[in-house]
mmCIF file of C-alpha atoms in Angstrom:
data_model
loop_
_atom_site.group_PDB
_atom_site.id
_atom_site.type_symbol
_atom_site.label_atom_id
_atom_site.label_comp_id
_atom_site.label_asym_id
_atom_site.label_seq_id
_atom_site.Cartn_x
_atom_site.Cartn_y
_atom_site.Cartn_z
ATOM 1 C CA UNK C 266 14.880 20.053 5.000
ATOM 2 C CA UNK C 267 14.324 16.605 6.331
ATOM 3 C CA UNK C 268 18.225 16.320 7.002
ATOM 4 C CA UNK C 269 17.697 19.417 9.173
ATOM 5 C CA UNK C 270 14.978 17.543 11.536
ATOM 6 C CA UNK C 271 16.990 14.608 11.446
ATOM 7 C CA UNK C 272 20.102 16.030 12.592
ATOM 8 C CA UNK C 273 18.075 18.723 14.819
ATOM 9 C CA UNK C 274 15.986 15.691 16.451
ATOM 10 C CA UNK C 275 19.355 13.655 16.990
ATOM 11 C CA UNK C 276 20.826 15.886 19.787
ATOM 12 C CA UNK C 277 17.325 15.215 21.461
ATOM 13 C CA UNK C 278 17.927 11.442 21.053
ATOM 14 C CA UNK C 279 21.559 11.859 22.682
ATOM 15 C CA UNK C 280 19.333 13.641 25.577
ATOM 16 C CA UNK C 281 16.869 10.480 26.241
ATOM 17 C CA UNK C 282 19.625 8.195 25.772
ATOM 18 C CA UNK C 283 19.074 4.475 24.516
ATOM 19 C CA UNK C 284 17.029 2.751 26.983
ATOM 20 C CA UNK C 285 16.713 -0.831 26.144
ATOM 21 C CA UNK C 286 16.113 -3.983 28.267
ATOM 22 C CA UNK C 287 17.291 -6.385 25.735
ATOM 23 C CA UNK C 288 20.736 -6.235 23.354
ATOM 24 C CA UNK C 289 20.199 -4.711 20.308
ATOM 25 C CA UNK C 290 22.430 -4.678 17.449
ATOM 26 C CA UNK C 291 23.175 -3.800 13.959
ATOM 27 C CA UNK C 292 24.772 -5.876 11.341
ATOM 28 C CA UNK C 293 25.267 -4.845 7.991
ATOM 29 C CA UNK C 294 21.954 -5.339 7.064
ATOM 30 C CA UNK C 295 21.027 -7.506 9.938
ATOM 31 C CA UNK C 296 18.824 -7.034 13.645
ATOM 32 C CA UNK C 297 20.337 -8.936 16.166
ATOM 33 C CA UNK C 298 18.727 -9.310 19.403
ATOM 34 C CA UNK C 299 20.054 -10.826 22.223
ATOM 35 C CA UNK C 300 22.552 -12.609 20.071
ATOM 36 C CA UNK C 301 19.293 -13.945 17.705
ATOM 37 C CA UNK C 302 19.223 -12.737 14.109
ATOM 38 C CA UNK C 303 15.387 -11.222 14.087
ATOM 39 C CA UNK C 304 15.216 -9.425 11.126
ATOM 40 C CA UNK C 305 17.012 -7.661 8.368
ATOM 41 C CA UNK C 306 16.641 -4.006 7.413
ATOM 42 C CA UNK C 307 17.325 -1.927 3.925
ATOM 43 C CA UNK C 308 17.502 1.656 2.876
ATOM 44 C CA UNK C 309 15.475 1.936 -0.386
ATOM 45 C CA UNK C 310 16.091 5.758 -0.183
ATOM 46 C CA UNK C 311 16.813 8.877 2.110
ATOM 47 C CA UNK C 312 13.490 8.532 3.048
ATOM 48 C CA UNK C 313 12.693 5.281 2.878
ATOM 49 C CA UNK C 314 13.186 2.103 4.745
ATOM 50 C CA UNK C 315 12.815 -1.344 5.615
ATOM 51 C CA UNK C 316 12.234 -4.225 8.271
ATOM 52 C CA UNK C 317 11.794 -7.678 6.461
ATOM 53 C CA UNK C 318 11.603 -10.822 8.660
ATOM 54 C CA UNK C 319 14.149 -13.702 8.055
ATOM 55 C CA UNK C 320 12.138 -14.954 5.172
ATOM 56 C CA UNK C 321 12.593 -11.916 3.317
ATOM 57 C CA UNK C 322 9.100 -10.661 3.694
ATOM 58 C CA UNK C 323 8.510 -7.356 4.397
ATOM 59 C CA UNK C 324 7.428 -6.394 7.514
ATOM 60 C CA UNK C 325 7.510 -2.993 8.211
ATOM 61 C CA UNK C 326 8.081 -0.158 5.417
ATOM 62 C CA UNK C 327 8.515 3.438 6.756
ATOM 63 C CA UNK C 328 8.610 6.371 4.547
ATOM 64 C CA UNK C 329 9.407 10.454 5.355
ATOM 65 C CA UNK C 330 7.430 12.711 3.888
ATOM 66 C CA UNK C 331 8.088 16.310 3.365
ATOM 67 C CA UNK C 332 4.923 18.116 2.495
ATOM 68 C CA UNK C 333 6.585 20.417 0.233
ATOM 69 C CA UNK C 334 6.352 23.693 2.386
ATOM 70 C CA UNK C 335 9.028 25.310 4.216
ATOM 71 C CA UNK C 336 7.882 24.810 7.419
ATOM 72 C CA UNK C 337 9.050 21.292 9.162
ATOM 73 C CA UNK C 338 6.322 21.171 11.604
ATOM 74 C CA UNK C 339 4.603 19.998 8.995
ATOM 75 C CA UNK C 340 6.165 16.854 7.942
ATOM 76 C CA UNK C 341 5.546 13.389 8.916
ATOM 77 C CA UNK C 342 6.509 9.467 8.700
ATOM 78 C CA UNK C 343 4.200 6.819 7.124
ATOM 79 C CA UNK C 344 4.171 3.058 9.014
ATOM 80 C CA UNK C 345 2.953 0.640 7.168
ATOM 81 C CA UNK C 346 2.920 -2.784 7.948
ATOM 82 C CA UNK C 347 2.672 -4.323 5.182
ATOM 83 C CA UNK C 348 2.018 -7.999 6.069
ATOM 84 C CA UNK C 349 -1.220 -6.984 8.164
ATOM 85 C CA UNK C 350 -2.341 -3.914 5.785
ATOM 86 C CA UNK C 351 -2.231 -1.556 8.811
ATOM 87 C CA UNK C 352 -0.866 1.865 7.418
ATOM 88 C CA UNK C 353 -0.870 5.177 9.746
ATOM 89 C CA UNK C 354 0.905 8.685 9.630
ATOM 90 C CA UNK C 355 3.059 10.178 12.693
ATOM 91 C CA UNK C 356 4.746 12.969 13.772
ATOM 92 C CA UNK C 357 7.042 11.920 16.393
ATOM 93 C CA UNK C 358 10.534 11.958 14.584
ATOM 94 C CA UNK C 359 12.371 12.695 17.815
ATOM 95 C CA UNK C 360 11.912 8.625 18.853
ATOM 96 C CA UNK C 361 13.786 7.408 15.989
ATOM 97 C CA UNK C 362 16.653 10.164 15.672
ATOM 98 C CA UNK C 363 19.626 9.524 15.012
ATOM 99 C CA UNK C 364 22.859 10.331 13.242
ATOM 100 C CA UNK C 365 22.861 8.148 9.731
ATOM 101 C CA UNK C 366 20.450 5.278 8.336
ATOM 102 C CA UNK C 367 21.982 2.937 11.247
ATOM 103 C CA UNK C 368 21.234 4.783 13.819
ATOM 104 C CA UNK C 369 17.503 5.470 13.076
ATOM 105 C CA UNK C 370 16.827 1.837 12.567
ATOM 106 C CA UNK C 371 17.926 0.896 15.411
ATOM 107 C CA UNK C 372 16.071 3.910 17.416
ATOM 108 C CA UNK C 373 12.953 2.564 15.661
ATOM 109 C CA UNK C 374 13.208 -1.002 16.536
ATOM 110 C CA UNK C 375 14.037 -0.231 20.351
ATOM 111 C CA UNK C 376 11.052 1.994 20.206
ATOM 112 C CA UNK C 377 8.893 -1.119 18.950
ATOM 113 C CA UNK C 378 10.366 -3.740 20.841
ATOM 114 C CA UNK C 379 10.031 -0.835 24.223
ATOM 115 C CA UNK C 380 5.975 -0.300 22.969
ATOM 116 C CA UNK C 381 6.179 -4.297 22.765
ATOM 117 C CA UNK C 382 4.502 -3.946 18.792
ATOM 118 C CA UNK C 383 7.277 -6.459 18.255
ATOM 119 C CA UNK C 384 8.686 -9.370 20.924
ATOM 120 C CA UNK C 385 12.469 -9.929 20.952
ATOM 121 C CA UNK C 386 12.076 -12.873 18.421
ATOM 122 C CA UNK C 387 10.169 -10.546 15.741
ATOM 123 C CA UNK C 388 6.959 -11.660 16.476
ATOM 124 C CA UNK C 389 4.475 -8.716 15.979
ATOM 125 C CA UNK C 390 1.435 -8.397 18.571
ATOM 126 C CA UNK C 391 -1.633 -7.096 16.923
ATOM 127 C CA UNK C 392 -2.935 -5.903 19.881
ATOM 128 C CA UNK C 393 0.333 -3.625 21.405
ATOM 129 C CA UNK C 394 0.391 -2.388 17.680
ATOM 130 C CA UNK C 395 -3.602 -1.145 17.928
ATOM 131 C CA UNK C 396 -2.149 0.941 21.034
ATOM 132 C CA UNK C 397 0.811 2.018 19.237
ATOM 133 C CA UNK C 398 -1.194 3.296 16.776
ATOM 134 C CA UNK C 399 -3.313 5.132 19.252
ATOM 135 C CA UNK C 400 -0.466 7.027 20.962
ATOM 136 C CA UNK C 401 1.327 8.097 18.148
ATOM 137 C CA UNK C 402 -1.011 8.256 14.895
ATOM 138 C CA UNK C 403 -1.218 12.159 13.893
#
């Protein structure tokens, strides 16, 4: 069910198109930005990942969760950022879809860095995050 949004919600993506004012790429397990190694990120499961700073502290953890019915309207992702305790529930798939683990990472971190929660050196601003929160918590 959850592949079905993903993929569904990835042809929306393709749509909006990447819009990014700084270079944003994807090593192995690395986030590059504008040629600076930021961050590093991890699947821990199909519906599970993670943004860890270059210390190896975890920064962001995101989990999908499928609330067991048949119906995907229902279903949601959980931010939490772990470092600050700040946890919150969302239903706005279609800004992080993509086509493979890769690909969603990435959509989420240009939808940070674009909502400015994070700066382009992986600094995370408190205050952009409170709005964040706002705009998107379900």
């Amino acid at each position: 069910m959850m592949k079905k949004i993903l993929l569904s919600l990835f042809f929306m993506a393709l749509i909006n198109g990447f819009i990014s004012a700084q270079d944003l790429k994807l090593t192995k397990d690395k986030v590059v930005i504008d040629n600076k190694e930021v961050f590093k990120y991890e699947k821990q499961s199909f519906v599970e990942y993670s943004l860890f700073d270059l210390k190896n502290d975890e920064v962001l953890n995101l989990q999908f969760k499928d609330n067991g019915t048949a119906y995907e309207s229902d279903d949601y992702m959980v931010f939490n950022f772990v470092g600050i305790g700040v946890k919150f529930s969302s239903t706005n798939f279609e800004k992080i879809a993509g086509l493979g683990s890769k690909s969603m990472m990435k959509n989420l971190i240009q939808w940070l860095l674009k909502e400015k929660v994070f700066s382009n050196d992986g600094n995370l601003d408190k205050d952009k995050l409170e709005i964040f929160i706002n705009k998107y918590e379900m």
